[in-house]
Amino acid sequence: MNFYRLPDNCLSLLDNFKTAYYNWMYIVEFRLKGRERVMKKGIALIAMLLAAVMMMSGCNLIGYDAELDGNQVVAKVNDTEITKAEWLAYRDYLASYYQQYAMQYFGSAMQLTEDDIKAYGESALEQMIESTVLGDKIKELGFDPLPEEDQAGVEAEADQMLDLYKMMIRFQNYPDLETVEEEAERLKAEATAGEAAAVEATAGEAVESEATAGEAANDTTPKATVTNAELDEMLLKDLEAIGYTREYLIDSKASEVQAQKVREYAVKDVVVTDEQIKAEFDAIAAQQKESYDESPNGYVAAEQRGTVNYYAPEGYRGVKNLLVKFSDEKQSEIDALNTEIRTAQNTLDDANKQLADLKAQDVSKYDEDALNSYNEQVASLEATVAEQEPAIAEKQTKLDEVMAAAYEEILPIAEEALAKAQEGTNFDELIEAYGKDQGMNSEPNKTRGYLVREGLSVYEPSFQEAAMALANVGDVSGLVKTGYGYHILQYAGDIPAGVVEMTDEIKTALHDQLLAQAQDAAFEAALTQWVSEATVETYPKVMK
């Protein structure tokens, strides 16, 4: 609900009427005691008179006082009160955060409905209650204030962050500012360098060096007016203006440490057993088997998304890739032309689609104006088609020319690498010497090669066809053209089908994953328990 109070002029006026009212009521009660009907009339009369006088005096009975409204309590958690102002601020923060999230990741503004605002309000209050309970638990466990050794670490880290922020704000606000001390150091270094150069000068150059030094001396007059200390003070004031003080950084870091300590307390007994790890491994492998046996292409797609595969379907091989890339200059030209062609093609496709839709219309019943408008649209779209088709052809011709030149430029290097591969030179060494494919520098690709099987569409067709044309493990392809340059491929080996061996690396990864999940669940359960044990009162009417 909204909190209203009478403005000061109304309060004074009301005090006068209140005195008159009680005097009048005393008389009525004395003279007409027991006559309720008369009493009600008297009260109604006072109310009418009061309202009339208020209106005549210009007094507004519904003056809003934001401070008093904000000081109302929306919830009480143990001995801590959460005010309406605090709650509204956090509710609005949540709404703003998710609006920005929607804009950043979905490119659209999220229009808030009343239901949305209500939901954010409920979520805000729930989180504030949990935060208050957590704060009480931190005090109960002796983490507020922090032990001296923790506090010392907090302050040291806060000072490091403050120095970093000062450096950032200096770069932003005073990029060209030089302090007196910095200027002195610079001039000293320049003078030393000048002396060294003069010593190395020949006798014939000495006079010229002295003249040059004389000219330079005119430029060595100190100009800086701000000391290091004064600059530091300026930076601290700038940071303070945006809320970044040393005290703020200490408090923020201390809160992080306290929250971590109370979390560690809540999850201290959580363990993950070998049986749980094995069960998780088997469950994931069974799920992947069902999925990949039905759709084998999902295996390579999952790996490209960063998923660890515990099961491999039939038919996959590993293919190592030695890429001799186009020069950066040629690649930039190629990328630009491809972008232009895609843009023009999209314009052409859109125009053709609109033309098809228009020509499918029945225009027999159009009046003259409608028919004219229709014909203008058709003519405009046909003009777009007529313009884009030759433009695309022209750009494609240009692209073909640039590609041909790019291939010709790198052909000698590619042929040299191919000759060595065909002679039996270690393929991994050739990749290191000639290859420019960054994907081959990291595992598992470095050892195993890229995953390839029949029917994949994740690679360029020429790459896919050449990779599957290799008949035997160890075979090397000829030069394969793609949009990146020349490739030389080696059949590195077949990928064994079935469930993989659970290595120590897999076991460790699963252990850490399960432990994190179990700790999250344990902490949430503990927090829920602490909230249930707290004394929590909420006042929904204040939140209207």
Coordinates of C-alpha atoms in Angstrom, one line a residue:
M1 CA 0.0 0.0 0.0
N2 CA 1.1 3.6 -0.4
F3 CA 1.9 5.6 2.7
Y4 CA 0.3 9.1 2.9
R5 CA 0.4 11.8 5.5
L6 CA -1.1 15.2 5.7
P7 CA 1.1 18.2 4.6
D8 CA 2.3 20.5 7.4
N9 CA -0.4 23.2 6.8
C10 CA -3.1 20.5 7.0
L11 CA -1.6 19.0 10.2
S12 CA -1.9 22.4 11.9
L13 CA -5.4 22.9 10.7
L14 CA -6.4 19.4 11.8
D15 CA -5.1 20.0 15.3
N16 CA -7.4 22.9 15.7
F17 CA -10.4 20.9 14.4
K18 CA -9.5 18.0 16.6
T19 CA -9.7 20.2 19.7
A20 CA -13.0 21.6 18.6
Y21 CA -14.3 18.1 17.7
Y22 CA -13.5 16.6 21.1
N23 CA -15.1 19.6 22.9
W24 CA -18.2 19.2 20.7
M25 CA -18.3 15.4 21.2
Y26 CA -18.2 15.9 25.0
I27 CA -21.2 18.1 24.9
V28 CA -23.1 15.7 22.6
E29 CA -22.3 12.7 24.8
F30 CA -23.3 14.6 27.9
R31 CA -26.6 15.9 26.6
L32 CA -27.7 13.1 24.2
K33 CA -26.2 10.1 25.9
G34 CA -27.8 7.0 24.5
R35 CA -29.1 8.6 21.4
E36 CA -26.9 6.9 18.8
R37 CA -28.8 8.3 15.8
V38 CA -28.0 11.9 16.9
M39 CA -24.4 11.0 17.6
K40 CA -23.9 9.7 14.1
K41 CA -25.4 12.8 12.6
G42 CA -23.1 14.9 14.7
I43 CA -20.0 13.0 13.6
A44 CA -21.1 13.2 10.0
L45 CA -21.6 16.9 10.4
I46 CA -18.1 17.4 11.8
A47 CA -16.7 15.4 8.9
M48 CA -18.5 17.5 6.4
L49 CA -17.4 20.7 8.1
L50 CA -13.8 19.5 8.2
A51 CA -13.8 18.6 4.6
A52 CA -15.3 22.0 3.6
V53 CA -12.8 23.9 5.6
M54 CA -9.9 21.9 4.2
M55 CA -11.1 22.6 0.6
M56 CA -11.4 26.3 1.3
S57 CA -8.0 26.4 2.8
G58 CA -6.4 24.7 -0.1
C59 CA -5.2 21.8 2.0
N60 CA -4.6 18.5 0.2
L61 CA -5.4 15.4 2.3
I62 CA -3.5 13.0 0.0
G63 CA 0.0 14.5 0.1
Y64 CA 2.4 11.7 -0.6
D65 CA 5.5 11.4 1.5
A66 CA 8.1 9.2 -0.2
E67 CA 10.4 9.0 2.8
L68 CA 7.7 7.8 5.1
D69 CA 6.4 5.3 2.5
G70 CA 9.9 3.9 1.9
N71 CA 10.5 3.5 5.7
Q72 CA 7.6 1.1 6.0
V73 CA 8.6 -2.5 6.8
V74 CA 7.9 -5.2 4.2
A75 CA 9.5 -8.0 6.2
K76 CA 11.1 -8.6 9.5
V77 CA 13.8 -11.4 9.7
N78 CA 14.7 -12.2 13.3
D79 CA 15.7 -8.7 14.5
T80 CA 16.3 -7.2 11.1
E81 CA 13.8 -5.1 9.3
I82 CA 13.6 -4.9 5.4
T83 CA 12.1 -1.6 4.4
K84 CA 9.9 -0.9 1.4
A85 CA 12.6 1.4 -0.1
E86 CA 15.2 -1.4 0.1
W87 CA 12.8 -3.9 -1.4
L88 CA 11.8 -1.6 -4.2
A89 CA 15.4 -0.8 -5.1
Y90 CA 16.3 -4.5 -5.3
R91 CA 13.1 -5.4 -7.2
D92 CA 13.9 -2.7 -9.8
Y93 CA 17.5 -3.9 -10.0
L94 CA 16.3 -7.5 -10.8
A95 CA 13.9 -6.2 -13.4
S96 CA 16.6 -4.0 -15.0
Y97 CA 19.2 -6.9 -15.0
Y98 CA 16.9 -9.2 -16.9
Q99 CA 15.8 -6.5 -19.3
Q100 CA 19.5 -5.9 -20.1
Y101 CA 20.0 -9.7 -20.4
A102 CA 17.2 -10.0 -22.9
M103 CA 18.6 -7.1 -24.9
Q104 CA 22.1 -8.5 -24.9
Y105 CA 21.3 -12.1 -25.8
F106 CA 18.1 -11.9 -27.7
G107 CA 18.3 -8.4 -29.1
S108 CA 14.9 -7.3 -28.0
A109 CA 13.5 -5.1 -25.2
M110 CA 11.5 -7.0 -22.6
Q111 CA 8.2 -5.1 -21.8
L112 CA 7.4 -5.7 -18.2
T113 CA 3.8 -6.5 -17.3
E114 CA 2.2 -6.1 -13.9
D115 CA 2.6 -9.9 -13.4
D116 CA 6.3 -9.5 -14.3
I117 CA 6.7 -6.7 -11.7
K118 CA 4.9 -8.8 -9.1
A119 CA 7.1 -11.8 -9.8
Y120 CA 10.3 -9.7 -9.5
G121 CA 9.0 -8.3 -6.3
E122 CA 8.4 -11.7 -4.8
S123 CA 11.8 -12.9 -6.0
A124 CA 13.5 -9.9 -4.6
L125 CA 11.9 -10.3 -1.1
E126 CA 12.7 -14.0 -1.1
Q127 CA 16.4 -13.3 -1.9
M128 CA 16.6 -10.5 0.7
I129 CA 15.2 -12.8 3.4
E130 CA 17.7 -15.4 2.5
S131 CA 20.5 -12.8 2.5
T132 CA 19.5 -11.6 5.9
V133 CA 19.3 -15.1 7.3
L134 CA 22.7 -15.8 5.7
G135 CA 24.1 -12.7 7.4
D136 CA 22.8 -13.9 10.8
K137 CA 24.4 -17.3 10.2
I138 CA 27.7 -15.7 9.4
K139 CA 27.7 -13.9 12.7
E140 CA 26.6 -17.0 14.5
L141 CA 29.5 -19.0 13.1
G142 CA 32.0 -16.3 14.1
F143 CA 32.9 -15.1 10.6
D144 CA 31.8 -11.5 11.2
P145 CA 34.1 -9.8 11.9
L146 CA 36.6 -11.9 9.9
P147 CA 39.6 -13.4 11.8
E148 CA 42.7 -11.2 11.6
E149 CA 44.5 -13.4 9.1
D150 CA 41.5 -13.3 6.7
Q151 CA 41.0 -9.6 7.2
A152 CA 44.6 -9.0 6.3
G153 CA 44.2 -10.9 3.1
V154 CA 41.0 -9.1 2.2
E155 CA 42.6 -5.7 2.7
A156 CA 45.7 -6.7 0.6
E157 CA 43.5 -7.9 -2.2
A158 CA 41.3 -4.7 -2.0
D159 CA 44.5 -2.6 -2.3
Q160 CA 45.5 -4.5 -5.4
M161 CA 42.1 -4.0 -6.9
L162 CA 42.2 -0.3 -6.0
D163 CA 45.6 0.1 -7.7
L164 CA 44.2 -1.6 -10.8
Y165 CA 41.1 0.7 -10.8
K166 CA 43.3 3.7 -10.4
M167 CA 45.4 2.6 -13.4
M168 CA 42.2 2.1 -15.5
I169 CA 40.7 5.4 -14.5
R170 CA 44.0 7.2 -15.2
F171 CA 44.1 5.7 -18.7
Q172 CA 40.5 6.7 -19.2
N173 CA 40.4 10.2 -17.7
Y174 CA 44.0 11.4 -18.0
P175 CA 45.7 9.5 -20.9
D176 CA 48.2 12.3 -21.6
L177 CA 48.9 13.5 -18.1
E178 CA 52.5 13.2 -16.9
T179 CA 53.5 13.9 -13.2
V180 CA 56.4 15.9 -12.1
E181 CA 58.3 12.8 -10.9
E182 CA 57.6 11.0 -14.2
E183 CA 58.7 13.9 -16.2
A184 CA 61.9 14.2 -14.3
E185 CA 62.7 10.5 -14.9
R186 CA 61.9 10.9 -18.6
L187 CA 64.1 13.9 -19.0
K188 CA 66.9 12.2 -17.1
A189 CA 66.7 9.2 -19.4
E190 CA 66.6 11.3 -22.5
A191 CA 69.7 13.3 -21.3
T192 CA 71.6 10.0 -20.6
A193 CA 70.7 8.7 -24.0
G194 CA 71.8 12.0 -25.6
E195 CA 75.2 11.8 -23.8
A196 CA 75.7 8.2 -25.0
A197 CA 75.0 9.2 -28.6
A198 CA 77.4 12.1 -28.4
V199 CA 80.2 9.9 -27.2
E200 CA 79.6 7.5 -30.1
A201 CA 79.6 10.4 -32.7
T202 CA 82.6 10.9 -34.9
A203 CA 84.7 14.0 -34.5
G204 CA 83.2 15.4 -37.7
E205 CA 79.7 14.9 -36.3
A206 CA 80.5 16.4 -32.9
V207 CA 79.7 20.0 -33.9
E208 CA 76.4 19.0 -35.4
S209 CA 75.6 16.9 -32.3
E210 CA 76.3 19.8 -30.0
A211 CA 74.0 22.0 -32.1
T212 CA 71.3 19.4 -32.0
A213 CA 71.8 19.0 -28.3
G214 CA 71.4 22.8 -27.9
E215 CA 68.1 22.7 -29.8
A216 CA 66.9 19.8 -27.7
A217 CA 67.8 21.6 -24.5
N218 CA 65.1 24.2 -25.3
D219 CA 62.6 21.3 -25.2
T220 CA 63.6 20.0 -21.8
T221 CA 62.0 22.6 -19.7
P222 CA 59.8 20.9 -17.1
K223 CA 56.1 21.4 -17.9
A224 CA 54.4 19.0 -15.5
T225 CA 52.5 20.6 -12.6
V226 CA 50.9 17.6 -10.8
T227 CA 52.9 15.4 -8.4
N228 CA 52.4 11.6 -8.0
A229 CA 50.6 12.3 -4.7
E230 CA 48.3 14.8 -6.3
L231 CA 47.5 12.5 -9.2
D232 CA 46.7 9.7 -6.7
E233 CA 44.3 12.0 -4.9
M234 CA 42.6 12.9 -8.2
L235 CA 42.2 9.3 -9.1
L236 CA 40.8 8.4 -5.7
K237 CA 38.2 11.2 -6.0
D238 CA 37.2 10.0 -9.4
L239 CA 36.8 6.5 -8.1
E240 CA 34.8 7.7 -5.1
A241 CA 32.4 9.5 -7.5
I242 CA 31.4 6.1 -8.9
G243 CA 31.4 4.3 -5.6
Y244 CA 34.7 2.6 -5.7
T245 CA 36.4 3.5 -2.4
R246 CA 38.9 1.3 -0.5
E247 CA 36.3 0.7 2.2
Y248 CA 33.8 -0.4 -0.5
L249 CA 36.3 -2.9 -2.0
I250 CA 37.2 -4.2 1.5
D251 CA 33.6 -4.7 2.4
S252 CA 32.8 -6.4 -0.9
K253 CA 35.7 -8.8 -0.7
A254 CA 35.0 -9.5 3.0
S255 CA 31.4 -10.4 2.1
E256 CA 32.7 -12.8 -0.6
V257 CA 35.1 -14.5 2.0
Q258 CA 32.3 -14.7 4.6
A259 CA 29.9 -16.2 2.1
Q260 CA 32.5 -18.8 1.1
K261 CA 33.2 -19.7 4.7
V262 CA 29.6 -20.2 5.5
R263 CA 29.2 -22.3 2.3
E264 CA 32.2 -24.4 3.3
Y265 CA 30.6 -24.9 6.7
A266 CA 27.4 -26.1 5.0
V267 CA 29.1 -28.5 2.6
K268 CA 31.9 -29.8 4.8
D269 CA 30.5 -33.3 5.0
V270 CA 29.7 -33.7 1.3
V271 CA 31.6 -36.5 -0.4
V272 CA 31.5 -38.3 -3.7
T273 CA 32.1 -42.1 -3.8
D274 CA 33.7 -44.2 -6.6
E275 CA 30.3 -45.9 -6.9
Q276 CA 28.6 -42.6 -7.7
I277 CA 31.2 -41.8 -10.3
K278 CA 30.9 -45.1 -12.0
A279 CA 27.1 -44.8 -12.0
E280 CA 27.3 -41.4 -13.5
F281 CA 29.7 -42.6 -16.2
D282 CA 27.5 -45.5 -17.1
A283 CA 24.4 -43.4 -17.2
I284 CA 26.0 -40.8 -19.6
A285 CA 27.5 -43.5 -21.8
A286 CA 24.1 -45.3 -22.0
Q287 CA 22.4 -42.1 -22.9
Q288 CA 25.0 -41.2 -25.6
K289 CA 24.8 -44.8 -27.0
E290 CA 21.1 -44.5 -27.5
S291 CA 21.5 -41.0 -29.1
Y292 CA 24.5 -41.7 -31.3
D293 CA 23.4 -45.1 -32.6
E294 CA 20.2 -43.4 -33.8
S295 CA 22.0 -40.3 -35.2
P296 CA 25.8 -40.9 -35.6
N297 CA 26.4 -37.4 -36.7
G298 CA 25.5 -36.2 -33.2
Y299 CA 28.8 -37.6 -32.0
V300 CA 31.0 -35.1 -33.7
A301 CA 28.5 -32.3 -33.2
A302 CA 28.6 -33.0 -29.4
E303 CA 32.4 -32.8 -29.3
Q304 CA 32.4 -29.5 -31.2
R305 CA 30.1 -28.2 -28.5
G306 CA 32.6 -29.2 -25.9
T307 CA 30.8 -32.3 -24.7
V308 CA 33.0 -35.2 -23.5
N309 CA 32.0 -38.4 -25.3
Y310 CA 32.0 -41.6 -23.4
Y311 CA 30.6 -43.6 -26.3
A312 CA 31.5 -43.7 -30.0
P313 CA 29.3 -45.0 -32.8
E314 CA 30.6 -47.1 -35.7
G315 CA 32.2 -45.6 -38.8
Y316 CA 34.4 -42.7 -37.4
R317 CA 38.0 -42.1 -38.4
G318 CA 40.6 -39.6 -37.3
V319 CA 42.0 -37.4 -40.1
K320 CA 45.0 -35.1 -39.5
N321 CA 45.0 -31.8 -41.4
L322 CA 48.0 -29.9 -42.7
L323 CA 46.7 -26.5 -43.9
V324 CA 48.8 -24.1 -46.0
K325 CA 46.7 -21.0 -45.5
F326 CA 46.1 -18.1 -47.8
S327 CA 47.9 -14.9 -46.9
D328 CA 46.1 -12.6 -44.5
E329 CA 45.8 -10.0 -47.3
K330 CA 44.2 -12.5 -49.7
Q331 CA 42.0 -14.0 -47.0
S332 CA 40.6 -10.5 -46.1
E333 CA 39.7 -9.9 -49.8
I334 CA 38.0 -13.3 -50.0
D335 CA 36.1 -12.8 -46.8
A336 CA 34.9 -9.3 -47.9
L337 CA 33.8 -10.6 -51.3
N338 CA 32.0 -13.5 -49.7
T339 CA 30.1 -11.1 -47.4
E340 CA 29.1 -8.9 -50.3
I341 CA 27.9 -11.9 -52.3
R342 CA 25.9 -13.2 -49.4
T343 CA 24.3 -9.8 -48.8
A344 CA 23.4 -9.4 -52.5
Q345 CA 22.1 -12.9 -52.7
N346 CA 19.9 -12.3 -49.7
T347 CA 18.5 -9.1 -51.3
L348 CA 17.9 -11.0 -54.5
D349 CA 16.2 -13.9 -52.8
D350 CA 13.9 -11.6 -50.8
A351 CA 13.0 -9.7 -54.0
N352 CA 12.2 -12.9 -55.8
K353 CA 10.0 -14.1 -52.9
Q354 CA 8.1 -10.9 -52.8
L355 CA 7.6 -11.0 -56.6
A356 CA 6.3 -14.5 -56.4
D357 CA 3.8 -13.5 -53.7
L358 CA 2.7 -10.5 -55.6
K359 CA 2.2 -12.4 -58.9
A360 CA 0.2 -15.0 -57.1
Q361 CA -2.4 -12.4 -56.2
D362 CA -5.7 -12.0 -58.1
V363 CA -5.7 -8.4 -59.4
S364 CA -8.9 -8.7 -61.5
K365 CA -10.9 -6.9 -58.8
Y366 CA -8.3 -4.1 -58.0
D367 CA -9.5 -0.6 -58.7
E368 CA -7.2 1.8 -60.6
D369 CA -5.3 3.1 -57.6
A370 CA -4.7 -0.4 -56.2
L371 CA -3.6 -1.7 -59.6
N372 CA -1.2 1.2 -60.1
S373 CA 0.3 0.6 -56.6
Y374 CA 0.6 -3.1 -57.4
N375 CA 2.4 -2.5 -60.7
E376 CA 4.8 0.0 -59.1
Q377 CA 5.7 -2.7 -56.5
V378 CA 6.3 -5.3 -59.2
A379 CA 8.3 -2.9 -61.3
S380 CA 10.5 -1.9 -58.3
L381 CA 11.2 -5.5 -57.3
E382 CA 11.9 -6.5 -60.9
A383 CA 14.4 -3.7 -61.1
T384 CA 16.1 -5.0 -57.9
V385 CA 16.3 -8.5 -59.4
A386 CA 17.7 -7.0 -62.7
E387 CA 20.3 -5.1 -60.7
Q388 CA 21.4 -7.8 -58.2
E389 CA 21.8 -10.7 -60.7
P390 CA 24.6 -9.2 -62.7
A391 CA 26.1 -7.6 -59.5
I392 CA 26.4 -11.1 -58.0
A393 CA 27.9 -12.5 -61.1
E394 CA 30.4 -9.8 -61.2
K395 CA 31.4 -10.2 -57.6
Q396 CA 31.6 -14.0 -58.1
T397 CA 34.0 -13.5 -61.0
K398 CA 36.1 -11.2 -58.9
L399 CA 36.1 -13.8 -56.1
D400 CA 37.2 -16.5 -58.5
E401 CA 40.1 -14.3 -59.6
V402 CA 41.2 -13.5 -56.1
M403 CA 40.9 -17.2 -55.1
A404 CA 43.0 -18.3 -58.1
A405 CA 45.7 -15.7 -57.2
A406 CA 45.6 -16.8 -53.6
Y407 CA 46.1 -20.5 -54.5
E408 CA 48.9 -19.6 -56.9
E409 CA 50.6 -17.6 -54.2
I410 CA 50.8 -20.5 -51.7
L411 CA 51.2 -23.3 -54.3
P412 CA 55.0 -23.6 -54.0
I413 CA 54.9 -24.1 -50.2
A414 CA 52.0 -26.6 -50.5
E415 CA 53.8 -28.6 -53.1
E416 CA 57.0 -28.6 -51.0
A417 CA 55.0 -29.9 -48.0
L418 CA 53.3 -32.5 -50.1
A419 CA 56.5 -33.8 -51.5
K420 CA 57.9 -34.3 -48.0
A421 CA 54.8 -36.1 -46.9
Q422 CA 54.9 -38.4 -49.9
E423 CA 58.6 -39.2 -49.1
G424 CA 57.5 -40.4 -45.7
T425 CA 58.5 -37.4 -43.5
N426 CA 56.8 -37.5 -40.1
F427 CA 53.4 -35.9 -40.7
D428 CA 53.2 -34.3 -37.2
E429 CA 56.6 -32.6 -37.9
L430 CA 55.2 -31.4 -41.2
I431 CA 52.2 -29.9 -39.5
E432 CA 54.4 -28.1 -37.1
A433 CA 56.6 -26.8 -39.9
Y434 CA 54.0 -25.9 -42.5
G435 CA 50.5 -26.1 -40.9
K436 CA 48.5 -23.1 -40.0
D437 CA 45.3 -24.8 -38.7
Q438 CA 45.1 -23.8 -35.0
G439 CA 42.7 -26.7 -34.3
M440 CA 45.5 -29.2 -34.9
N441 CA 47.6 -27.7 -32.0
S442 CA 45.4 -29.0 -29.2
E443 CA 44.2 -32.4 -28.0
P444 CA 42.5 -34.6 -28.9
N445 CA 42.9 -33.4 -32.5
K446 CA 46.7 -33.2 -32.3
T447 CA 47.0 -36.9 -31.7
R448 CA 43.8 -38.3 -33.1
G449 CA 42.9 -35.9 -35.9
Y450 CA 39.5 -34.5 -36.8
L451 CA 36.5 -36.8 -36.5
V452 CA 35.2 -37.8 -40.0
R453 CA 32.6 -40.3 -41.2
E454 CA 30.3 -40.8 -44.2
G455 CA 27.5 -38.3 -44.5
L456 CA 28.9 -35.5 -42.4
S457 CA 28.2 -31.9 -43.4
V458 CA 30.3 -30.1 -40.9
Y459 CA 33.3 -29.8 -43.3
E460 CA 33.6 -28.3 -46.8
P461 CA 32.6 -30.9 -49.4
S462 CA 36.1 -31.1 -50.9
F463 CA 37.6 -31.8 -47.4
Q464 CA 35.0 -34.4 -46.5
E465 CA 35.4 -36.2 -49.8
A466 CA 39.2 -36.3 -49.7
A467 CA 39.1 -37.5 -46.0
M468 CA 36.8 -40.4 -46.8
A469 CA 38.7 -41.3 -50.0
L470 CA 41.8 -42.3 -48.0
A471 CA 41.8 -46.1 -48.1
N472 CA 44.3 -47.1 -45.4
V473 CA 45.6 -45.8 -42.1
G474 CA 48.7 -43.7 -42.8
D475 CA 47.6 -42.7 -46.3
V476 CA 48.2 -39.1 -47.4
S477 CA 46.0 -37.1 -49.8
G478 CA 47.1 -34.8 -52.5
L479 CA 46.4 -31.1 -52.4
V480 CA 42.9 -30.4 -51.4
K481 CA 41.4 -26.9 -52.1
T482 CA 39.0 -25.2 -49.6
G483 CA 38.1 -21.7 -48.9
Y484 CA 41.1 -21.5 -46.5
G485 CA 43.9 -22.7 -48.8
Y486 CA 45.5 -26.1 -49.6
H487 CA 45.0 -29.0 -47.3
I488 CA 47.1 -32.2 -47.1
L489 CA 45.2 -34.9 -45.1
Q490 CA 46.5 -38.0 -43.4
Y491 CA 44.3 -41.0 -42.3
A492 CA 45.4 -41.1 -38.7
G493 CA 43.3 -44.1 -37.5
D494 CA 39.9 -45.5 -36.8
I495 CA 37.9 -44.5 -33.8
P496 CA 37.0 -47.6 -31.8
A497 CA 33.3 -48.0 -31.5
G498 CA 31.7 -48.5 -28.1
V499 CA 32.1 -47.2 -24.5
V500 CA 35.5 -45.6 -23.9
E501 CA 37.7 -46.6 -21.0
M502 CA 37.2 -44.5 -17.9
T503 CA 40.6 -43.0 -17.5
D504 CA 41.9 -41.1 -14.4
E505 CA 41.2 -37.9 -16.2
I506 CA 37.6 -38.8 -16.9
K507 CA 37.2 -40.0 -13.3
T508 CA 38.6 -36.7 -11.9
A509 CA 36.4 -34.6 -14.1
L510 CA 33.3 -36.6 -13.1
H511 CA 34.2 -36.4 -9.4
D512 CA 34.6 -32.6 -9.6
Q513 CA 31.3 -32.3 -11.5
L514 CA 29.4 -34.5 -9.1
L515 CA 31.0 -32.8 -6.0
A516 CA 30.0 -29.4 -7.2
Q517 CA 26.4 -30.5 -7.8
A518 CA 26.2 -32.2 -4.4
Q519 CA 27.7 -29.1 -2.7
D520 CA 25.3 -26.8 -4.4
A521 CA 22.4 -29.0 -3.3
A522 CA 23.7 -29.2 0.2
F523 CA 24.1 -25.5 0.5
E524 CA 20.6 -24.8 -0.9
A525 CA 19.2 -27.3 1.6
A526 CA 21.1 -25.8 4.5
L527 CA 19.9 -22.3 3.5
T528 CA 16.3 -23.5 3.3
Q529 CA 16.7 -25.0 6.7
W530 CA 18.1 -21.8 8.2
V531 CA 15.3 -19.8 6.7
S532 CA 12.7 -22.2 8.1
E533 CA 14.3 -21.8 11.6
A534 CA 14.3 -18.0 11.4
T535 CA 11.5 -15.8 12.6
V536 CA 10.2 -14.3 9.4
E537 CA 7.2 -11.9 9.2
T538 CA 6.1 -10.4 5.9
Y539 CA 3.6 -7.6 5.3
P540 CA 2.1 -8.0 1.8
K541 CA -0.2 -5.0 2.1
V542 CA 2.9 -2.7 2.4
M543 CA 4.2 -4.1 -0.9
K544 CA 1.2 -2.9 -3.0

